[in-house]
XYZ file of C-alpha atoms in Angstrom:
670
model
C 22.424 -28.920 -25.686
C 23.673 -28.305 -22.269
C 21.489 -29.309 -19.317
C 21.072 -25.668 -18.267
C 19.609 -24.731 -21.579
C 16.904 -27.389 -21.496
C 13.250 -26.059 -21.142
C 11.853 -26.124 -17.807
C 9.150 -28.588 -18.789
C 11.868 -31.170 -19.972
C 13.682 -30.844 -16.900
C 10.445 -31.493 -14.780
C 9.774 -34.613 -16.942
C 13.188 -35.696 -16.575
C 13.137 -35.569 -12.880
C 10.270 -38.138 -13.021
C 8.544 -36.478 -10.060
C 5.443 -38.562 -10.189
C 7.050 -42.001 -9.880
C 9.654 -40.831 -7.443
C 6.713 -39.402 -5.195
C 4.934 -42.551 -5.369
C 7.871 -44.648 -4.402
C 8.722 -42.308 -1.605
C 5.137 -42.373 -0.388
C 5.048 -46.170 -0.360
C 8.265 -46.462 1.298
C 7.367 -43.950 3.979
C 3.921 -45.722 4.469
C 5.530 -49.198 4.886
C 8.062 -47.778 7.228
C 5.512 -45.983 9.332
C 3.219 -49.107 9.804
C 6.334 -51.003 10.722
C 8.225 -48.627 12.975
C 5.075 -48.019 15.185
C 4.586 -51.328 16.462
C 8.508 -51.871 16.948
C 8.704 -48.738 18.990
C 5.638 -49.805 20.965
C 7.253 -52.953 22.034
C 10.657 -51.476 22.717
C 8.802 -49.035 24.984
C 7.174 -51.919 27.002
C 10.348 -52.212 29.197
C 10.270 -48.417 29.773
C 6.602 -48.600 30.796
C 7.169 -51.467 33.178
C 10.038 -49.765 34.912
C 8.470 -46.286 35.009
C 4.683 -47.149 35.759
C 4.379 -50.723 36.231
C 6.832 -51.476 39.258
C 6.430 -48.052 40.840
C 2.570 -48.433 40.566
C 2.650 -51.841 42.063
C 4.761 -50.693 44.894
C 2.339 -47.814 45.495
C -0.671 -50.236 45.566
C 0.978 -52.418 48.131
C 1.457 -49.468 50.370
C -1.892 -48.205 49.720
C -3.354 -51.753 50.701
C -1.522 -51.982 53.826
C -2.556 -48.200 54.750
C -6.072 -49.243 54.149
C -5.879 -52.155 56.408
C -4.423 -50.079 59.354
C -6.925 -47.316 58.602
C -9.823 -49.828 58.970
C -8.410 -51.168 62.217
C -7.930 -47.617 63.540
C -11.552 -46.642 62.548
C -12.725 -49.807 64.432
C -11.444 -48.528 67.630
C -8.098 -50.378 68.089
C -5.814 -47.270 67.647
C -2.215 -47.715 66.869
C -1.144 -44.292 65.697
C 2.564 -44.916 65.374
C 2.038 -47.778 63.016
C -0.449 -45.770 60.918
C 1.726 -42.694 60.835
C 4.853 -44.773 59.850
C 2.675 -46.509 57.034
C 1.421 -43.238 55.778
C 5.156 -41.986 55.455
C 5.874 -45.149 53.361
C 2.674 -44.566 51.155
C 3.739 -40.980 50.634
C 7.198 -42.046 49.669
C 5.884 -44.503 47.209
C 3.205 -41.925 45.834
C 5.966 -39.216 45.388
C 8.116 -41.766 43.395
C 5.084 -42.750 41.271
C 4.345 -39.245 40.418
C 7.893 -38.341 39.600
C 8.169 -41.139 37.201
C 4.624 -40.428 35.724
C 5.589 -37.012 34.885
C 9.035 -37.735 33.638
C 10.252 -36.914 29.993
C 11.077 -40.571 29.212
C 7.576 -41.505 30.045
C 5.912 -38.709 27.924
C 7.935 -39.939 24.846
C 6.764 -43.604 25.392
C 3.233 -43.272 26.625
C 0.156 -43.045 24.525
C -2.673 -40.501 24.975
C -4.821 -43.024 26.680
C -1.996 -43.838 29.193
C -1.342 -40.206 29.895
C -5.181 -39.615 30.515
C -5.346 -42.524 33.032
C -2.244 -41.342 34.701
C -3.641 -37.981 35.149
C -6.763 -39.494 36.838
C -4.656 -41.678 39.162
C -2.594 -38.485 40.088
C -5.653 -36.751 40.858
C -7.023 -39.502 43.079
C -3.777 -39.362 44.970
C -4.119 -35.628 45.537
C -7.306 -36.248 47.680
C -5.306 -38.522 50.096
C -4.218 -35.858 52.504
C -7.906 -34.601 52.868
C -9.314 -38.140 53.466
C -6.657 -38.739 56.172
C -7.840 -35.679 57.853
C -11.557 -36.973 57.677
C -10.325 -40.388 59.144
C -8.329 -38.844 61.898
C -11.525 -36.691 62.778
C -13.760 -39.680 62.879
C -15.724 -38.090 59.943
C -15.450 -41.380 57.688
C -16.625 -44.743 58.824
C -14.967 -48.172 57.791
C -17.121 -48.420 54.699
C -15.993 -44.967 53.560
C -12.412 -45.622 54.280
C -12.457 -48.962 52.343
C -14.185 -47.235 49.382
C -11.724 -44.480 49.233
C -8.659 -46.399 49.224
C -10.013 -49.096 46.868
C -10.978 -46.123 44.429
C -7.218 -45.053 44.255
C -6.034 -48.488 43.797
C -8.705 -48.994 41.128
C -7.620 -45.886 39.087
C -4.042 -47.135 39.239
C -4.933 -50.514 37.906
C -6.802 -48.566 34.936
C -3.591 -47.007 34.113
C -1.953 -50.484 34.151
C -4.471 -51.523 31.558
C -3.514 -48.821 29.161
C 0.111 -50.255 29.112
C -1.139 -53.601 27.974
C -2.351 -52.289 24.470
C 0.832 -53.702 22.551
C 0.833 -54.533 18.872
C 1.658 -58.214 19.459
C -1.439 -60.225 20.278
C 0.096 -62.860 22.433
C 2.187 -60.433 24.461
C -0.914 -58.125 24.666
C -2.952 -60.937 25.948
C -0.265 -62.072 28.519
C 0.009 -58.497 29.771
C -3.755 -58.297 30.461
C -3.547 -61.467 32.069
C -0.904 -60.181 34.421
C -3.143 -57.008 35.247
C -6.156 -59.445 35.915
C -3.982 -61.417 38.580
C -3.161 -58.092 40.196
C -6.871 -57.089 40.394
C -7.699 -60.402 41.934
C -5.078 -59.924 44.365
C -6.447 -56.446 45.248
C -9.819 -58.044 46.084
C -8.017 -60.422 48.501
C -6.484 -57.274 50.016
C -9.921 -55.793 50.351
C -11.251 -58.952 52.119
C -8.172 -58.699 54.561
C -8.864 -55.125 55.264
C -12.671 -55.814 56.053
C -11.717 -58.692 58.346
C -9.060 -56.631 60.097
C -11.587 -54.009 60.977
C -14.420 -56.416 62.042
C -11.629 -58.212 64.251
C -10.532 -54.974 65.710
C -14.213 -53.953 66.377
C -15.141 -57.551 67.936
C -17.955 -58.028 65.381
C -19.154 -57.530 61.734
C -20.953 -54.199 61.261
C -24.052 -53.918 59.441
C -23.533 -55.084 55.797
C -19.825 -55.901 56.339
C -20.282 -59.638 56.275
C -22.310 -59.423 53.062
C -19.578 -57.255 51.501
C -16.945 -59.644 52.803
C -18.707 -62.732 51.069
C -18.996 -60.832 47.808
C -15.414 -59.758 47.658
C -14.140 -63.244 48.276
C -16.416 -64.565 45.671
C -15.064 -61.731 43.311
C -11.680 -62.792 44.245
C -12.117 -66.263 43.388
C -13.864 -65.620 40.095
C -11.093 -63.043 38.973
C -8.408 -65.581 39.752
C -10.065 -68.445 37.826
C -10.501 -66.305 34.893
C -7.003 -64.867 34.991
C -5.404 -68.318 35.467
C -7.254 -69.767 32.473
C -5.434 -67.155 30.195
C -1.933 -67.983 31.488
C 0.402 -69.968 29.332
C 1.390 -73.427 30.085
C 4.486 -72.698 32.252
C 2.916 -69.938 34.152
C -0.331 -72.080 35.060
C 1.901 -74.830 36.395
C 3.840 -72.363 38.672
C 0.376 -70.784 39.854
C -0.796 -74.308 40.771
C 2.169 -74.931 42.674
C 1.464 -71.723 44.695
C -2.231 -72.937 45.358
C -1.022 -76.375 46.874
C 1.336 -74.592 49.552
C 0.243 -74.804 53.258
C -0.415 -71.208 53.848
C -2.484 -70.847 50.599
C -4.698 -74.001 51.685
C -5.172 -72.604 55.223
C -6.095 -69.266 53.797
C -8.570 -70.810 51.518
C -10.117 -72.684 54.259
C -10.430 -69.632 56.567
C -12.089 -67.851 53.549
C -14.773 -70.750 53.455
C -15.461 -70.375 57.144
C -15.859 -66.665 56.865
C -18.369 -67.277 54.088
C -20.409 -70.156 55.791
C -20.179 -69.230 59.350
C -19.757 -65.500 59.654
C -22.853 -63.303 60.258
C -23.670 -59.506 60.747
C -23.313 -58.491 64.432
C -21.166 -61.477 65.295
C -17.444 -61.749 65.793
C -15.359 -63.348 63.109
C -15.396 -67.086 63.134
C -11.677 -67.430 62.585
C -8.374 -66.652 64.405
C -7.230 -63.214 63.447
C -3.499 -63.963 63.963
C -3.643 -67.124 61.907
C -5.465 -65.138 59.182
C -2.853 -62.606 59.157
C -0.043 -64.980 58.968
C -1.536 -66.849 56.038
C -2.661 -63.815 54.183
C 0.817 -62.036 54.371
C 2.569 -65.250 53.191
C 0.016 -65.719 50.203
C -0.121 -62.144 49.399
C 3.801 -61.989 48.980
C 3.842 -65.164 46.947
C 1.205 -64.004 44.515
C 3.055 -60.585 44.101
C 6.232 -62.338 43.462
C 4.601 -64.397 40.915
C 3.183 -61.337 39.248
C 6.345 -59.455 39.156
C 8.287 -62.438 37.820
C 5.606 -62.939 34.983
C 5.821 -59.329 34.144
C 9.525 -59.430 33.842
C 9.326 -62.395 31.633
C 6.883 -60.632 29.547
C 9.113 -57.521 29.049
C 11.985 -59.783 28.070
C 9.875 -61.413 25.366
C 9.007 -58.113 23.695
C 12.569 -57.398 22.656
C 12.869 -60.376 20.142
C 9.511 -59.531 18.623
C 10.523 -55.984 18.105
C 13.920 -57.015 16.731
C 12.124 -59.220 14.143
C 9.794 -56.347 13.263
C 12.890 -54.073 12.765
C 14.598 -56.811 10.520
C 11.579 -56.899 8.282
C 11.434 -53.153 8.200
C 15.324 -52.943 7.340
C 14.757 -55.392 4.261
C 11.581 -53.417 2.996
C 13.522 -50.160 3.543
C 16.520 -51.384 1.524
C 14.442 -52.573 -1.310
C 12.383 -49.279 -1.425
C 15.573 -47.317 -1.102
C 17.145 -48.981 -4.128
C 14.186 -48.024 -6.150
C 14.283 -44.315 -4.980
C 17.979 -44.087 -5.467
C 17.769 -44.856 -9.244
C 15.288 -41.999 -9.563
C 17.253 -39.762 -7.309
C 20.418 -40.071 -9.387
C 19.001 -38.374 -12.403
C 17.066 -35.928 -10.443
C 20.125 -34.658 -8.452
C 22.182 -34.278 -11.384
C 19.761 -32.312 -13.424
C 18.066 -30.613 -10.439
C 21.310 -29.391 -9.168
C 21.792 -27.245 -12.095
C 18.153 -26.013 -12.122
C 18.376 -25.206 -8.354
C 21.544 -23.344 -8.381
C 20.293 -21.182 -11.303
C 16.954 -20.559 -9.746
C 18.548 -19.686 -6.361
C 20.809 -17.167 -8.220
C 17.803 -15.565 -9.791
C 15.839 -15.428 -6.578
C 18.965 -13.838 -4.849
C 19.192 -11.182 -7.601
C 15.642 -10.607 -7.365
C 15.479 -10.236 -3.730
C 18.558 -7.975 -3.651
C 16.920 -5.659 -6.348
C 13.689 -5.558 -4.465
C 15.037 -5.113 -0.925
C 18.253 -3.303 -1.436
C 18.987 -1.850 -4.921
C 15.655 -0.467 -5.852
C 14.966 1.070 -2.263
C 18.449 2.633 -2.423
C 17.649 4.217 -5.754
C 14.409 5.653 -4.571
C 16.091 7.108 -1.420
C 18.683 8.811 -3.472
C 16.018 10.226 -5.848
C 14.317 11.517 -2.669
C 17.501 13.383 -1.730
C 17.565 14.921 -4.979
C 20.685 13.021 -6.433
C 20.986 12.208 -10.167
C 20.427 8.515 -11.139
C 21.766 6.699 -14.274
C 18.918 4.111 -15.030
C 21.343 1.882 -17.173
C 24.014 1.683 -14.454
C 21.533 0.988 -11.712
C 19.858 -2.000 -13.615
C 22.342 -4.538 -14.801
C 21.439 -7.363 -17.109
C 20.482 -10.633 -15.296
C 22.001 -13.346 -17.391
C 20.903 -16.964 -16.518
C 21.135 -18.684 -19.689
C 18.856 -19.043 -22.724
C 16.014 -21.159 -21.497
C 12.892 -20.039 -19.712
C 14.904 -19.101 -16.666
C 17.235 -16.996 -18.691
C 14.047 -15.251 -20.265
C 12.719 -14.719 -16.878
C 15.885 -12.991 -15.746
C 15.766 -10.654 -18.687
C 12.153 -9.838 -18.218
C 12.835 -8.965 -14.668
C 15.554 -6.716 -15.666
C 13.300 -4.852 -17.928
C 10.780 -4.708 -14.910
C 13.558 -3.385 -12.838
C 14.546 -0.757 -15.395
C 10.872 0.364 -15.798
C 10.492 0.808 -11.976
C 13.808 2.945 -11.844
C 12.591 4.924 -14.732
C 9.245 5.358 -13.110
C 10.865 6.594 -9.884
C 13.028 9.054 -11.898
C 10.163 10.498 -13.530
C 8.074 10.679 -10.306
C 11.011 12.254 -8.600
C 11.052 14.848 -11.262
C 7.390 15.370 -11.022
C 7.576 15.700 -7.313
C 10.372 18.156 -7.456
C 8.616 20.229 -9.960
C 5.525 20.265 -7.961
C 7.363 21.338 -4.793
C 8.940 24.234 -6.793
C 5.507 25.325 -7.956
C 4.151 25.042 -4.509
C 7.086 27.168 -3.347
C 6.870 29.601 -5.853
C 3.077 30.171 -5.474
C 3.448 30.195 -1.691
C 6.421 32.853 -1.795
C 4.353 35.045 -4.032
C 1.369 34.821 -1.979
C 3.276 35.367 1.115
C 4.694 38.607 -0.338
C 1.284 39.831 -1.158
C -0.068 38.823 2.036
C 2.443 40.606 4.172
C 1.777 43.832 2.093
C -1.888 43.455 2.552
C -1.417 42.873 6.354
C 0.721 45.996 6.539
C -1.851 47.911 4.715
C -4.699 46.695 6.974
C -2.733 47.675 9.983
C -2.380 51.359 8.658
C -6.161 51.358 7.884
C -7.039 50.061 11.113
C -5.000 52.787 12.939
C -6.792 55.419 10.909
C -10.232 54.067 11.235
C -12.524 55.839 13.710
C -16.121 54.317 12.890
C -16.741 51.179 14.800
C -18.578 49.375 11.858
C -15.804 50.167 9.480
C -13.195 49.037 12.041
C -15.056 45.765 12.556
C -14.998 44.926 8.992
C -11.366 45.703 8.732
C -10.693 43.243 11.422
C -12.747 40.470 9.716
C -10.579 41.193 6.666
C -7.512 41.098 8.866
C -8.511 37.763 10.147
C -9.034 36.534 6.511
C -5.677 37.703 5.394
C -4.082 35.936 8.508
C -5.850 32.655 7.538
C -4.692 33.036 3.915
C -0.999 33.463 5.155
C -1.367 30.066 7.015
C -2.567 28.527 4.014
C 0.268 29.928 1.817
C 2.727 28.520 4.657
C 1.069 25.190 4.114
C 2.212 25.301 0.635
C 5.811 26.266 1.758
C 5.734 23.114 4.060
C 4.419 20.785 1.231
C 7.359 22.244 -0.720
C 9.810 21.178 1.933
C 10.920 24.543 2.720
C 10.588 26.780 5.904
C 8.224 29.701 6.449
C 9.640 33.117 6.311
C 8.185 34.181 10.003
C 10.436 34.040 12.976
C 11.203 35.733 16.332
C 14.474 36.929 17.844
C 13.329 36.402 21.500
C 11.296 33.895 23.283
C 7.448 34.326 23.193
C 5.215 33.533 26.015
C 3.138 30.281 25.533
C -0.156 32.066 26.091
C 0.705 34.507 23.172
C 1.768 31.499 21.046
C -1.514 30.006 21.614
C -3.433 33.166 20.904
C -1.625 33.544 17.851
C -2.593 30.091 16.873
C -6.173 30.817 17.602
C -6.196 33.892 15.492
C -5.387 31.767 12.374
C -8.605 29.701 12.849
C -11.793 30.399 11.201
C -14.092 29.546 14.174
C -11.764 31.251 16.691
C -14.702 32.370 18.756
C -15.445 28.757 19.926
C -11.880 28.275 21.295
C -11.253 28.627 25.069
C -7.982 28.886 26.673
C -8.532 27.125 30.148
C -5.138 27.194 31.757
C -1.697 27.851 30.620
C 1.313 27.568 32.808
C 3.990 30.259 32.489
C 6.581 29.277 30.019
C 7.916 30.660 26.689
C 8.929 29.150 23.236
C 12.108 30.066 21.874
C 12.153 32.654 18.940
C 13.052 30.345 16.132
C 10.345 27.823 16.760
C 7.474 30.295 17.363
C 6.219 30.459 13.835
C 6.183 26.672 13.130
C 4.630 25.991 16.743
C 1.844 28.638 15.928
C 1.316 27.037 12.456
C 1.150 23.502 14.101
C -1.271 24.664 16.842
C -3.612 26.466 14.258
C -3.874 23.289 12.298
C -4.780 21.246 15.360
C -7.300 23.932 16.281
C -8.868 24.119 12.795
C -9.244 20.436 12.789
C -10.996 20.475 16.292
C -13.422 23.183 15.154
C -14.257 21.745 11.745
C -15.029 18.248 13.180
C -17.112 19.241 16.089
C -20.662 20.645 16.183
C -20.877 24.436 15.962
C -22.462 24.812 19.315
C -19.549 23.120 21.182
C -16.409 24.584 22.595
C -12.911 23.745 21.913
C -10.711 23.817 25.050
C -6.880 24.656 25.072
C -4.542 23.967 27.992
C -0.753 24.092 28.519
C 1.338 22.782 31.411
C 4.922 22.155 32.138
C 5.709 18.361 32.096
C 8.796 16.155 32.757
C 9.847 16.104 28.928
C 8.889 19.740 27.930
C 5.805 21.514 27.657
C 2.375 19.830 26.732
C -0.247 21.688 24.944
C -3.776 19.913 24.563
C -6.467 20.691 22.251
C -9.773 19.090 23.037
C -12.972 19.157 20.983
C -16.229 17.373 21.853
C -17.224 16.171 18.258
C -17.946 12.732 16.878
C -14.451 11.494 17.420
C -12.598 8.796 15.546
C -12.490 5.097 15.435
C -9.557 3.445 17.347
C -8.027 2.168 14.022
C -8.223 5.675 12.641
C -6.603 7.232 15.665
C -3.696 4.575 15.343
C -3.362 5.260 11.737
C -3.021 9.077 12.386
C -0.641 8.642 15.205
C 1.483 6.491 13.049
C 1.578 9.321 10.265
C 2.373 11.981 12.816
C 5.227 9.897 14.246
C 6.566 9.058 10.830
C 5.609 11.639 8.273
C 5.171 10.048 4.838
C 6.015 11.726 1.449
C 3.173 14.000 0.251
C 0.755 12.565 -2.024
C -1.370 14.847 -4.059
C -4.123 12.335 -4.449
C -4.776 12.373 -0.745
C -5.543 16.198 -0.392
C -8.137 15.219 2.337
C -5.375 14.548 4.988
C -3.328 17.862 4.062
C -3.630 19.220 7.682
C -2.308 15.970 8.977
C 0.559 16.027 6.770
C 1.412 19.710 7.503
C 1.226 18.807 11.222
C 3.482 15.676 10.780
C 6.029 17.739 8.876
C 6.131 20.772 11.232
C 6.472 18.236 14.259
C 9.363 16.313 12.521
C 11.036 19.706 11.884
C 10.849 21.118 15.163
C 10.989 18.013 17.294
C 7.415 18.484 18.763
C 5.749 15.172 19.378
C 1.995 15.133 18.509
C -0.450 12.422 19.405
C -4.080 11.988 19.300
C -6.152 10.090 21.764
C -9.899 9.683 22.455
C -11.609 12.377 24.735
C -13.803 11.214 27.543
C -16.380 13.568 26.140
C -16.666 11.752 22.871
C -14.198 13.836 20.789
C -10.531 13.838 20.221
C -7.722 15.338 22.327
C -4.553 16.329 20.358
C -1.451 16.613 22.643
C 1.573 18.531 21.297
C 4.603 17.899 23.504
C 7.202 20.763 22.921
C 10.765 19.352 23.883
C 12.718 21.016 26.496
C 14.965 22.723 24.167
C 12.162 24.605 22.708
C 10.719 25.818 26.071
C 11.962 28.677 28.230
C 10.845 28.978 31.908
C 11.331 31.479 34.299
C 11.983 35.162 33.163
C 10.125 35.810 29.900
C 7.365 33.224 30.781
C 3.796 34.753 30.938
C 1.122 32.943 32.886
C -2.702 33.258 32.299
C -4.437 35.457 34.857
C -6.321 33.330 37.362
C -9.453 35.449 37.296
C -11.445 36.224 34.282
C -10.545 33.328 31.821
C -9.608 34.932 28.600
C -11.847 33.737 25.779
C -11.460 34.683 22.107
C -15.062 35.566 21.342
C -14.959 39.098 20.219
C -14.851 39.412 16.396
C -13.769 43.215 16.721
C -10.487 42.178 18.493
C -7.504 41.488 15.927
C -6.282 38.376 17.815
C -3.583 37.902 15.065
C -1.420 40.444 16.931
C -2.776 40.216 20.432
C 0.229 39.963 22.906
C 2.759 38.836 20.321
C 5.910 40.647 19.685
C 6.638 41.790 16.256
C 7.878 38.785 14.114
C 10.818 39.158 11.502
C 9.780 38.041 8.083
C 12.670 37.390 5.600
C 14.761 40.040 7.481
C 11.927 42.551 7.950
C 9.770 43.056 11.159
C 5.965 42.444 10.192
C 3.916 45.566 10.995
C 1.346 44.646 13.834
C -1.968 46.324 14.551
C -2.194 47.977 17.843
C -4.734 46.298 20.303
C -7.728 48.887 20.787
C-alpha cells in the first residue's frame, strides 16, 4: 500500500509524535538552561563598557563637583572652577545617559538593571534644579552633600545589578569591586566635608560628627571589601596602602577623628590633605578599573566552556531527534501536500467559486450544478473520503442556491404581478374619486371622499412597495422638474398621520421629473416611520435646504429613538441594501428606502435627534436637483401645515404625473 493511502491514524502513529515531542522538549530545556548563563557572561563586557566605565567616570565628576560646591557654599567662591566642573559633569552625564538608553544595552541588561538605571537617570534629572538652589544660597552644605551623595548612591545601585552573574566566583569578585567603589565614595564624602570646613574656617554644627562617621564607614567598607579579594588583588592593594601618600592620608584621618571638634578649624593642613587625597583617590580608582577589566576578561573562558558543554549536549539531542525526523518527514511530506491541496481547494470553493455561482444566480443566469462542482480526488484514505464529502457539500450548496434563486425569482414575479394589478385598479379608483370629488357639493360627503382618496393614495404606495421588492420600477413619472415643496407635500399625502407633519422651511429648488416618483416614495416611507414610532401627541418636522453636494431633506421625530448599535446597523443597510428576506418583514420599509436610495443615488442616513427621537437625512445628489427657474420656495409667513383632513393633499401643488404613458387625473384643490 502506498503511503498516501495509509489511514490517518497509522500516519500519526508512524510519525511518533509523542517521543519526538519529548526529545525536542528535553533538548530545548537543556539548551535554554545553558544558553542563558552563557549569554549573561558574554554580555558582562558589554555591561562594563556601556555602564561600568561611563558610570564610574560620572561618579568621579560628581565627586569633584560636590567638593567644589561645598567649598562654594562655605563662602570661598570660585565660580569659574565650579562652572568648568559642571560642564565636565554634564558631559559625563550625557555620555552615561546615551549609553544607558542604547539598543545594545537594552538587549544585554536585565529588568532589574533597567529599573535601577531609570532611577539613576531620574536622579540626574534633578541636577539642574539643585544647582539653582545652590547658586541662590537656598541649600546649605549638608543639603548639598546629601544631594550629590544620593545621585552617586543610585549609580552604585545600578552597578550592583550588573554583578548578578551565573558564575559564583565571578559574581563575588564583581560585588567586591563595587564594594571598593562604595568605600572610595565614602572617602570622597570625607574630602568634600573637610573641604567645606576648611573653606569656612571651622566645622559647622554636626559636621565633625558626620566626618568621623564617614571616616569610620570608609575604613569598615575597605576592610570588608579587601577580605573578599583574591590573593593577587589583595597583595596589590596591600602595596597601595604602604605608599607614602596613603600613609599620610591615614594619619591625617586619625588627627581629624581625635583632635577635630565642632566650631573649631580643621586640625590639619588643607593643602597637604588635598595632595595626599588626590593621589590616593587616583590610585584606588586605577586599582578598581584594573580589577574590573581583569574580571571581564575572566568571563570569556567561562562562557566558552558553557557553550562547549551546550554544543555537546545539543549534538547528542539532535542525533536523537534526527532519527525520528527522518521517518516523520518522509511520510509527513505526502500528508502535508495532500492536506494543503485539499485546504486550497476548499478555500477556493468557499471564497471564489461558490460566491461566483451565487452572484450569477442573482443576476438571473443559468447554472449547471455538475459543471460548477468538480470532484475533489485526494486518494482513497480518510483524506480522499473527506474530499468527496466536501464535493457533496459543495453540490448541495449550489443546488440549494439554484433552488433559492428560483424561489426568489418566482416571488418577485408574484410581487410584480400583484403590484401591477393593484396599481391598475388603484389608478382607476383614483380617477373615479377625482370625478366624484368634482361633482360633490355636500361638505360631509366631500370630506368622506377625501378620506377615501387618502386611503387609496396610501394603498398605491404599498403597491409600489411590492414593485420595489420585485426589483422593478414604479409606473409614475413626471416630464418636468417638480418643486421640492410639492415633492415633500406629495410624500406627506401618502402618510396615514399626515396631520402631525409640519413643513418648517424648504429652500427653493426642484427635483428632476424622472426621479420625482421615487423621491416621493422614499420620503413617504421615512415620514411613515417617523409618525409610527413617535407618540401621537408629538409633531414630525420636515426641512429642506441646498447643501454643497445637492439638496438635504431632514425628517425629525420626537419619539423614543434607537440605540447607537441599531442606528449603525440601519445605516449600514441603507448604504449597502441587502437582498430582500421574506422572513424579515418587520424591516420592509427600511429595505424599500435602501432600494430606492440605491436606484436614484440618494444618500439616506439616520442619526440621533437632540430631542430624543431620530433624524433621517435624505441627500439628493446634484444631478437630481434643479435650482433657479422652476424652484418654488415656501412662503415665509404662515408656515404651511398639513392638518386639514378635508384637503386632498395627494395632489396639492403637484403637476400631473405620467403613469405608464398616461397622465393621472388629479383632483382640483377646493
